[in-house]
Structures are given as structure tokens and as C-alpha cells.
Coordinates of C-alpha atoms and ligand atoms in Angstrom, one line a residue:
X25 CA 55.9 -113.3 102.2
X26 CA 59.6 -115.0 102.3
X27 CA 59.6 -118.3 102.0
X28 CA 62.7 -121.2 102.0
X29 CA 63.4 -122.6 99.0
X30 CA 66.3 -124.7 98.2
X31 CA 67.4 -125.0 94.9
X32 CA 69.5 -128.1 93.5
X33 CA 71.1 -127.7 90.4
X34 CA 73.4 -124.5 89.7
X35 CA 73.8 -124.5 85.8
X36 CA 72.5 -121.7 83.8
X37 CA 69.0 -122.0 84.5
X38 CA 69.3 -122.8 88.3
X39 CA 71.5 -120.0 88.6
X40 CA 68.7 -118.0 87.1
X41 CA 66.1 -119.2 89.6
X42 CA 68.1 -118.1 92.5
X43 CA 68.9 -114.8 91.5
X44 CA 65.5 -114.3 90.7
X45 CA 64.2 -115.8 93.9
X46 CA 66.7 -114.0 96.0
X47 CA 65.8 -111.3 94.7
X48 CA 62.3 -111.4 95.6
X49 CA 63.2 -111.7 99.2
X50 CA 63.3 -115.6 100.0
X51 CA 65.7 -117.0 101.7
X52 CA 67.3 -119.8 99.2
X53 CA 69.6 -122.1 100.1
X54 CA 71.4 -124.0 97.4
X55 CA 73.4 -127.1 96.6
X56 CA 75.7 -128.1 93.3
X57 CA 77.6 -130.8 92.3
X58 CA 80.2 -128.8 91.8
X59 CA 80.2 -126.2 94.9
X60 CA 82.0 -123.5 93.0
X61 CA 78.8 -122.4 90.9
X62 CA 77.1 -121.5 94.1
X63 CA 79.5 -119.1 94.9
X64 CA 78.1 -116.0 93.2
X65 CA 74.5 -116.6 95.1
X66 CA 76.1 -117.0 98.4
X67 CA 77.6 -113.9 98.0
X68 CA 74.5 -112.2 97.4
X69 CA 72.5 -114.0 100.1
X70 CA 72.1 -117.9 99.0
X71 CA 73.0 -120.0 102.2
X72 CA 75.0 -123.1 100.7
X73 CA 74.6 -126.4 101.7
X74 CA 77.2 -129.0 102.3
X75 CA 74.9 -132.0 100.4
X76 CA 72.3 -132.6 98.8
X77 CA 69.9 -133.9 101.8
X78 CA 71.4 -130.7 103.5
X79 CA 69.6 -128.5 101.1
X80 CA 66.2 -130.7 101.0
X81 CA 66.1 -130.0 105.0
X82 CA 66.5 -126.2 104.7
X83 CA 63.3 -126.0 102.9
X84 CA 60.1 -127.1 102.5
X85 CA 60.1 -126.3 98.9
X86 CA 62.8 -128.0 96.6
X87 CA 63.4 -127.0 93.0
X88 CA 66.0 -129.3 91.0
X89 CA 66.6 -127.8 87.8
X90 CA 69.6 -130.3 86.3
X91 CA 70.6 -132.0 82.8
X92 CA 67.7 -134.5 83.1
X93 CA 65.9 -137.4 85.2
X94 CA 68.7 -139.6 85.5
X95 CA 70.3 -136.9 87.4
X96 CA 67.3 -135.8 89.9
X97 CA 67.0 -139.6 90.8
X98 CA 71.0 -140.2 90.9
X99 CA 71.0 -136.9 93.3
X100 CA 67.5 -137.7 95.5
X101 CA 67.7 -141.3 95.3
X102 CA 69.5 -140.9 98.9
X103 CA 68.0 -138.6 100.3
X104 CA 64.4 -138.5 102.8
X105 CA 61.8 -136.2 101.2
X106 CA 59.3 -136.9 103.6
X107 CA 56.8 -133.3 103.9
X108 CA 58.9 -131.8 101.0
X109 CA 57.7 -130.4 98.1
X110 CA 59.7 -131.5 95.0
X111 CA 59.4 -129.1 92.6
X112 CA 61.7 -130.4 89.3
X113 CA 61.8 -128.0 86.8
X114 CA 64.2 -130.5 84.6
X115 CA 63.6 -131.1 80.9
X116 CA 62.2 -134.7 80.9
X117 CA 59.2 -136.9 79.0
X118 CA 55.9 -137.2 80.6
X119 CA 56.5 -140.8 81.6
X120 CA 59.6 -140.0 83.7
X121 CA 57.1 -137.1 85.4
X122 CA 54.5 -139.8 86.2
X123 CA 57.3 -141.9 87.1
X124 CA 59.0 -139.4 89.7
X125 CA 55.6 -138.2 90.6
X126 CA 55.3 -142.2 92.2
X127 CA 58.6 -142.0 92.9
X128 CA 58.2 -139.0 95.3
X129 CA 55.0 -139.6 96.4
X130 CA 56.4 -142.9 98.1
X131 CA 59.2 -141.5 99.5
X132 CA 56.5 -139.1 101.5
X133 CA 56.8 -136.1 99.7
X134 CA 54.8 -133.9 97.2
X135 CA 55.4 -133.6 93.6
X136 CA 55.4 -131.0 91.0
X137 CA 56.8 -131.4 87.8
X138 CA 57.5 -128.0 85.4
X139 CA 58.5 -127.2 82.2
X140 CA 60.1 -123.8 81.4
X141 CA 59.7 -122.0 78.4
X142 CA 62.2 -119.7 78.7
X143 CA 66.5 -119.0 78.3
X144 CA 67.7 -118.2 81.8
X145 CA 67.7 -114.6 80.4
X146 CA 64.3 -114.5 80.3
X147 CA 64.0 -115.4 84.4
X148 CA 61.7 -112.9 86.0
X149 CA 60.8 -110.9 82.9
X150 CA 57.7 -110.1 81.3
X151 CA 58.4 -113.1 78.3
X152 CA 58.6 -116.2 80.7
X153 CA 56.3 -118.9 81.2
X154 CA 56.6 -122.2 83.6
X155 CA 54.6 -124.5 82.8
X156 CA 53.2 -126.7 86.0
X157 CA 51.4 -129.8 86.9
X158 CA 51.1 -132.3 89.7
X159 CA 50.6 -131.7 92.7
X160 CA 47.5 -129.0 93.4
X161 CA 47.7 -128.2 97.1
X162 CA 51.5 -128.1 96.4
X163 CA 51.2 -125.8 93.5
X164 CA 48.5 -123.5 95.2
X165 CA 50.7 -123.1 98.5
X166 CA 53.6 -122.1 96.5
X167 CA 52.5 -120.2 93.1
X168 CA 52.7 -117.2 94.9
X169 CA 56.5 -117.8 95.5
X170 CA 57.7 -119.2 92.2
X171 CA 55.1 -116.0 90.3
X172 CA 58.4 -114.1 90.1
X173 CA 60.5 -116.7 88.5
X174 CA 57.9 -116.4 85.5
X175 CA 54.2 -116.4 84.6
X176 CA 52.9 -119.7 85.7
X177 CA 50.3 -122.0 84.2
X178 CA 49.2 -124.7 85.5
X179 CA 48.0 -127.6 83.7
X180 CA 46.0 -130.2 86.1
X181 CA 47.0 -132.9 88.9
X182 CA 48.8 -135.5 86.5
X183 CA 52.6 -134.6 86.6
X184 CA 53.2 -135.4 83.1
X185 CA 51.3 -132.9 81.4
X186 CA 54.0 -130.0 81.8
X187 CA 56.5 -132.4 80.0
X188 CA 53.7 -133.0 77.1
X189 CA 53.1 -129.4 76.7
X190 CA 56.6 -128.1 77.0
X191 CA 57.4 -130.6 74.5
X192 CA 54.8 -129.5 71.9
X193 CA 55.9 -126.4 72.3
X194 CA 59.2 -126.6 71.7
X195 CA 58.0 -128.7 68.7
X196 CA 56.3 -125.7 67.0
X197 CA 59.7 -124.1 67.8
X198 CA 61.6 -126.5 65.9
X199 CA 59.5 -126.6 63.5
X200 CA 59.8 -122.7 63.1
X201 CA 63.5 -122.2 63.0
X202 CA 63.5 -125.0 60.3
X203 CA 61.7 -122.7 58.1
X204 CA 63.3 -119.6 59.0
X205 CA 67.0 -121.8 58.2
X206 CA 65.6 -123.1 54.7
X207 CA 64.4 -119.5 53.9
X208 CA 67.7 -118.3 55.0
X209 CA 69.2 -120.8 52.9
X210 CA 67.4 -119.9 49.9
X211 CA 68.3 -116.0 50.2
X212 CA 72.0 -116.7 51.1
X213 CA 72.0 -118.8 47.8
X214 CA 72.0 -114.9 46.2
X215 CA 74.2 -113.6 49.0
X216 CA 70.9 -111.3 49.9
X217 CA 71.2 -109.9 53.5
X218 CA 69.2 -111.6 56.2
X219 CA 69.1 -108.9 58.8
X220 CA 66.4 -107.0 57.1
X221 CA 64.7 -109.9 55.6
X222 CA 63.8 -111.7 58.8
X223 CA 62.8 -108.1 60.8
X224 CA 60.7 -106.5 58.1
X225 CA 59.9 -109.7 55.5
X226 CA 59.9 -113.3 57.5
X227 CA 59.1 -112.2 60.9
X228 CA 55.7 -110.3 60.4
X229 CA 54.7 -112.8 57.9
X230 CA 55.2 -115.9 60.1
X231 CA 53.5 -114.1 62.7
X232 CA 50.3 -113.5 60.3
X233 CA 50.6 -117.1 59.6
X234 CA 50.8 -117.9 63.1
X235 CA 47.1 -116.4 63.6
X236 CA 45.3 -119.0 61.5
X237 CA 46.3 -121.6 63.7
X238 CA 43.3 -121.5 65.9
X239 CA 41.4 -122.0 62.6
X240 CA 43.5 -125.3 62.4
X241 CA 43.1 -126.4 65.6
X242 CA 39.4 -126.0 65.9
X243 CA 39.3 -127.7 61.7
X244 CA 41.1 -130.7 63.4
X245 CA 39.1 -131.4 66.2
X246 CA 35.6 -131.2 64.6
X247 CA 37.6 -133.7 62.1
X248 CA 36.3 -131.6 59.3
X249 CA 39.3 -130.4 56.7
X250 CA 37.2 -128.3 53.6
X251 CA 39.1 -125.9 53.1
X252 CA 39.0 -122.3 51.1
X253 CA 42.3 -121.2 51.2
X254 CA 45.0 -123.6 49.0
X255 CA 44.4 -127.2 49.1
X256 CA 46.8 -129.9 49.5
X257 CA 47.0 -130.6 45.3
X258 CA 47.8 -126.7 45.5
X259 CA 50.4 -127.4 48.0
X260 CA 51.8 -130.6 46.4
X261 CA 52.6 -128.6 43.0
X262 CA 53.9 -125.6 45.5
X263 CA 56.3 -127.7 47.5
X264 CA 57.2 -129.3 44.1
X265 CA 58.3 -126.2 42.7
X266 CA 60.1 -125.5 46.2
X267 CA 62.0 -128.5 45.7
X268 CA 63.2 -127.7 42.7
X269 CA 63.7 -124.0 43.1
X270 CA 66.1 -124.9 45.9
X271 CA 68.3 -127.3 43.6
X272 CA 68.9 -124.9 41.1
X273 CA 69.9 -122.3 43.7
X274 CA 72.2 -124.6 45.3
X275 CA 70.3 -124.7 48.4
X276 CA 69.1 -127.3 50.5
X277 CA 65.7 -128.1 51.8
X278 CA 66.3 -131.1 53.8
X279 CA 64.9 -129.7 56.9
X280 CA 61.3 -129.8 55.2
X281 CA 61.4 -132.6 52.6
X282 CA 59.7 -134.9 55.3
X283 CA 56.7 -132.5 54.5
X284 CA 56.4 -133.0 51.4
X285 CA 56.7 -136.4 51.2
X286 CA 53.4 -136.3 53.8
X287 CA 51.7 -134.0 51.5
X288 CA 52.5 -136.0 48.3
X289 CA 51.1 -139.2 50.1
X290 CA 47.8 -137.3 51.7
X291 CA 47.3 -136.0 48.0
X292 CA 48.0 -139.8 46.3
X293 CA 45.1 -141.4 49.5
X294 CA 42.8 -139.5 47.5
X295 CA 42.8 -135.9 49.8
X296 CA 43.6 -133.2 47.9
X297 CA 41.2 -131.3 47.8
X298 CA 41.5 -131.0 51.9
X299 CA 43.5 -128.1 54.0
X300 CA 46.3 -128.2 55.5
X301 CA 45.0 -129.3 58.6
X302 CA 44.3 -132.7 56.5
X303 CA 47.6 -133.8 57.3
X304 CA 47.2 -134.5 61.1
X305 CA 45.7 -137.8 59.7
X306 CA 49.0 -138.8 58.3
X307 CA 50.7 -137.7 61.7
Ligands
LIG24 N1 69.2 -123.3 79.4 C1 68.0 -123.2 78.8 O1 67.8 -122.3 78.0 C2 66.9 -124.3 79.0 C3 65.6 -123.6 79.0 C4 64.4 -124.6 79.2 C5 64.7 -125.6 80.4 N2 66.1 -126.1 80.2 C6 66.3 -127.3 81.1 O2 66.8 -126.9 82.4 C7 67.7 -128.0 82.8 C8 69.0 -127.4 83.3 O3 69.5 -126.7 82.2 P1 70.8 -125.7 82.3 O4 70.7 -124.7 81.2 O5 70.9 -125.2 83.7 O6 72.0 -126.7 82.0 P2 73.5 -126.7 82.4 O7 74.0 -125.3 82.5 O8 74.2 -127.6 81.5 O9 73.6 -127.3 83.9 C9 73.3 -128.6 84.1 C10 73.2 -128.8 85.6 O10 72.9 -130.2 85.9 C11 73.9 -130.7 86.8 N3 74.1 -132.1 86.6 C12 74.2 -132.8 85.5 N4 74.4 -134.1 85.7 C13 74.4 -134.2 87.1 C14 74.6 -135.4 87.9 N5 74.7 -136.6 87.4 N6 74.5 -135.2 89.2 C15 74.4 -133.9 89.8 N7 74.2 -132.8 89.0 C16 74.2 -133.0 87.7 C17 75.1 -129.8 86.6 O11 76.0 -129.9 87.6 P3 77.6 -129.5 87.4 O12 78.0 -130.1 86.1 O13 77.6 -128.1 87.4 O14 78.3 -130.2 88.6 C18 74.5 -128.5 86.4 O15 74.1 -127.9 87.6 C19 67.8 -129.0 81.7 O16 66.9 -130.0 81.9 C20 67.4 -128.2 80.5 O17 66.9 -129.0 79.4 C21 67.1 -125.1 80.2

């Protein structure tokens, strides 16, 4: 079914929700700060609006995708938003969600915050993922709508739980690419290629990794941290050796030191003969 959904904020992703959403046959209309990024889309269909509060009236459904919270409020603070439905798809903490959630829900409209995990690349292919909550009869009327955009998943009715999750998500990423730098680090040290490392060596290894992490989760909430595999006195010596392996090759291991230093104190509390999943109670 087409539906009317304005779109506020033109950058990279917003451009990428528009295309995708015209392309599914709605009828967008779209406002920027600056007008000259909606060109494109109104050339393909978009219908631009003069102002902001000209683009919440053309649709019952608004998404504001823009550099962050300070923004949506600076661009909605003037603007009526009675029986809309604010979807903001900005990155943002959970408190400013709960906060805008209010904020919205005052001003006599319905809120939704999400949290995309995605590059605007990735908008409307198999990979994506939006991450939802606020809302419910919001999100129900219009997951239909915003399914080509991405798989959605929605979390519950408090608005800041698509910030918490999108956020420790993107912590696991961080926390991924500083290993895959330090290990690229440590090969570069010997001028070995990478290309063929990371494809055949780093990425199906990680990936192996990756599936005991369930394990972990389930180890941590049952509070219970035996473990068979290395221990963290195993793990102290290992990083240890890491340490020093990286100084002789010249390399440097900043990005994971703080790890260490956890493990060292876990180890010196008295817990080394605990897993990995030990040190949550340090975190
Ligand atoms: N790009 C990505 O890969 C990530 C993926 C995950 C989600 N993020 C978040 O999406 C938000 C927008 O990101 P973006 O990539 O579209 O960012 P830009 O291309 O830099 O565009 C920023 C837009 O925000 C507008 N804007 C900024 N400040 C204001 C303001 N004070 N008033 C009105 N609009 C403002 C800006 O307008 P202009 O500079 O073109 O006039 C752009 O439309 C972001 O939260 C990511 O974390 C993307």
C-alpha cells in the first residue's frame, strides 16, 4: 500500500531512505537544510517542501534522520506535531530518546525512536537491520512501510532501548576492528600482506570466536564463571607475552592494553582461575 512519508534530513543516510522508500512506491516528500540535496529525489519522484513544518503536514509519518538530537529539536522545536508520527532514526543516547519520546508526546504526537545498523549502502538490502522502540501502535501501523528500508526489530514501548542496543552493538564493533588493527599492526611489523590474512586467516577465525559468545552470555547471567577452556592466569601470561611480542616488533597494542590491565587486576582479586566471562565483574 503507498503511504506519505516525509523525510527530514538529506545526508547520506536520509538520502538512502528516500530512494529506498520511493522506490517501494510511497509517495515521500522531503525537506533539507540545505534544499540542494533534495534535488536528486525530486527528480525521481520526492515532492520537496519549502520548510520543515511543510514536510511534517504532508505526512503522517515523519522520519528525521540528521547529525544528532540537538538537531531534530533545533529543526521541530517550531513546528506542531499534533497526530504525527515521529519516527527519528538519528544516532543519539537513550536518555535523549526518553527525552524526545516526552518531548513529542506533549507536543501531541507519536514517537518512535530507531537505531540503524547499517551504511546507507546497505538501505534496502538483505544485510540491514533498524532497530525500533517506542511507540507500539505507531510501530505496528507503519512496519509494513519502513520493511523495505531494512529488516526491522522491534525492541518494546520505552523509546530508549533502540539507542541502548544500537549502542552495544556498535560497541562489539569497536571492539572488533580494534583487534583486527592491532593484528594488522603486528603483521605489517614484517611487511606480511593483509589481504589474504584477514579473508582466509582473521576473518573465519573471529567468526569461530564469535560463536562462543552465547556460551558467555548465558555464563554471565547465571553469574557462574568455571571455565574449561584458558583461564584468566592463562590469559594474564598470554596478554603478557602479547605485550611484549608487540614491542620487539615495533608494533603497538595500545588499542587493547586497557584489557589487560582488567585482566591483570581480575587475576590479582584472587580470579584466575575464572573464564573470560569473569571480567564483566570488573566492567
Ligand atoms: N552514515 C552512516 O553510515 C551511519 C549509519 C548508522 C546511522 N547513522 C546516523 O544517521 C544520522 C545521519 O547520518 P548521515 O550519514 O546522513 O550524516 P550526514 O551525511 O553528515 O548528514 C547530516 C544531516 O544532518 C543535517 N543537519 C546537521 N545539523 C543540522 C541542523 N542544526 N539543522 C538541520 N539539519 C542539520 C545535515 O543537513 P545539511 O548539512 O545537509 O544542511 C544533513 O542532512 C546520524 O545521526 C548518524 O550517526 C549514519
Amino acid at each position: 500500500m503507498s503511504e506519505s512519508v516525509s523525510i527530514i534530513g538529506l545526508g547520506l543516510m536520509g538520502r538512502a531512505l528516500a530512494e529506498t522508500l520511493l522506490a517501494a512506491g510511497h509517495r515521500v516528500t522531503v525537506w533539507n537544510r540545505s534544499a540542494a540535496k533534495a534535488d536528486d529525489l525530486v527528480a525521481n519522484g520526492a515532492t520537496r517542501a519549502a520548510t520543515a513544518a511543510e514536510a511534517v503536514e504532508a505526512s503522517p509519518l515523519v522520519i528525521v534522520c540528521v547529525l544528532d538530537y540537538a538537531a531534530v529539536h533545533e529543526i521541530l522545536d517550531p513546528v506542531p506535531l499534533t497526530g504525527r508520527v515521529v519516527l527519528n532514526l538519528t544516532n543519539g543516547r537513550p536518555a535523549e530518546a526518553r527525552e524526545t519520546a516526552r518531548w513529542v508526546a506533549e507536543r501531541g504526537g507519536d514517537y518512535v525512536d530507531g537505531g540503524i545498523m547499517a551504511v546507507p549502502q546497505m538501505i534496502g538490502g538483505p544485510g540491514a537491520l533498524i532497530l525500533y522502540s517506542g511507540s507500539q501502535t505507531a510501530f505496528d501501523r507503519y512496519e509494513e512501510t519502513l520493511r523495505p528500508l531494512a529488516r526491522p526489530h522491534y525492541l518494546g514501548t520505552d523509546a530508549g532501548l533502540a539507542p541502548l542496543y544500537d549502542l552495544a552493538l556498535l560497541t562489539g564493533m569497536y571492539g572488533q576492528i580494534a583487534g583486527t588493527l592491532s593484528a594488522m599492526a603486528l603483521l605489517r611489523s614484517e611487511k606480511r600482506p593483509l589481504a589474504d590474512f584477514t579473508a582466509s586467516l582473521l576473518v573465519p577465525w573471529l567468526s569461530a570466536m564469535a560463536g562462543l559468545q552465547p556460551a558467555w552470555a548465558a555464563a554471565i547471567e547465571a553469574g557462574e564463571h568455571a571455565t574449561e577452556v584458558s583461564n584468566l592466569e592463562v590469559n594474564r601470561v598470554g596478554m603478557a607475552n602479547l605485550v611484549h611480542a608487540f614491542a620487539e616488533q615495533g608494533a603497538s597494542l595500545d588499542l587493547l592494553l586497557p584489557m589487560k590491565k582488567i585482566i591483570d587486576d581480575r587475576v590479582a582479586r584472587g580470579h584466575g582461575a575464572e573464564g573470560l566471562s569473569g571480567l564483566i565483574e570488573e566492567l
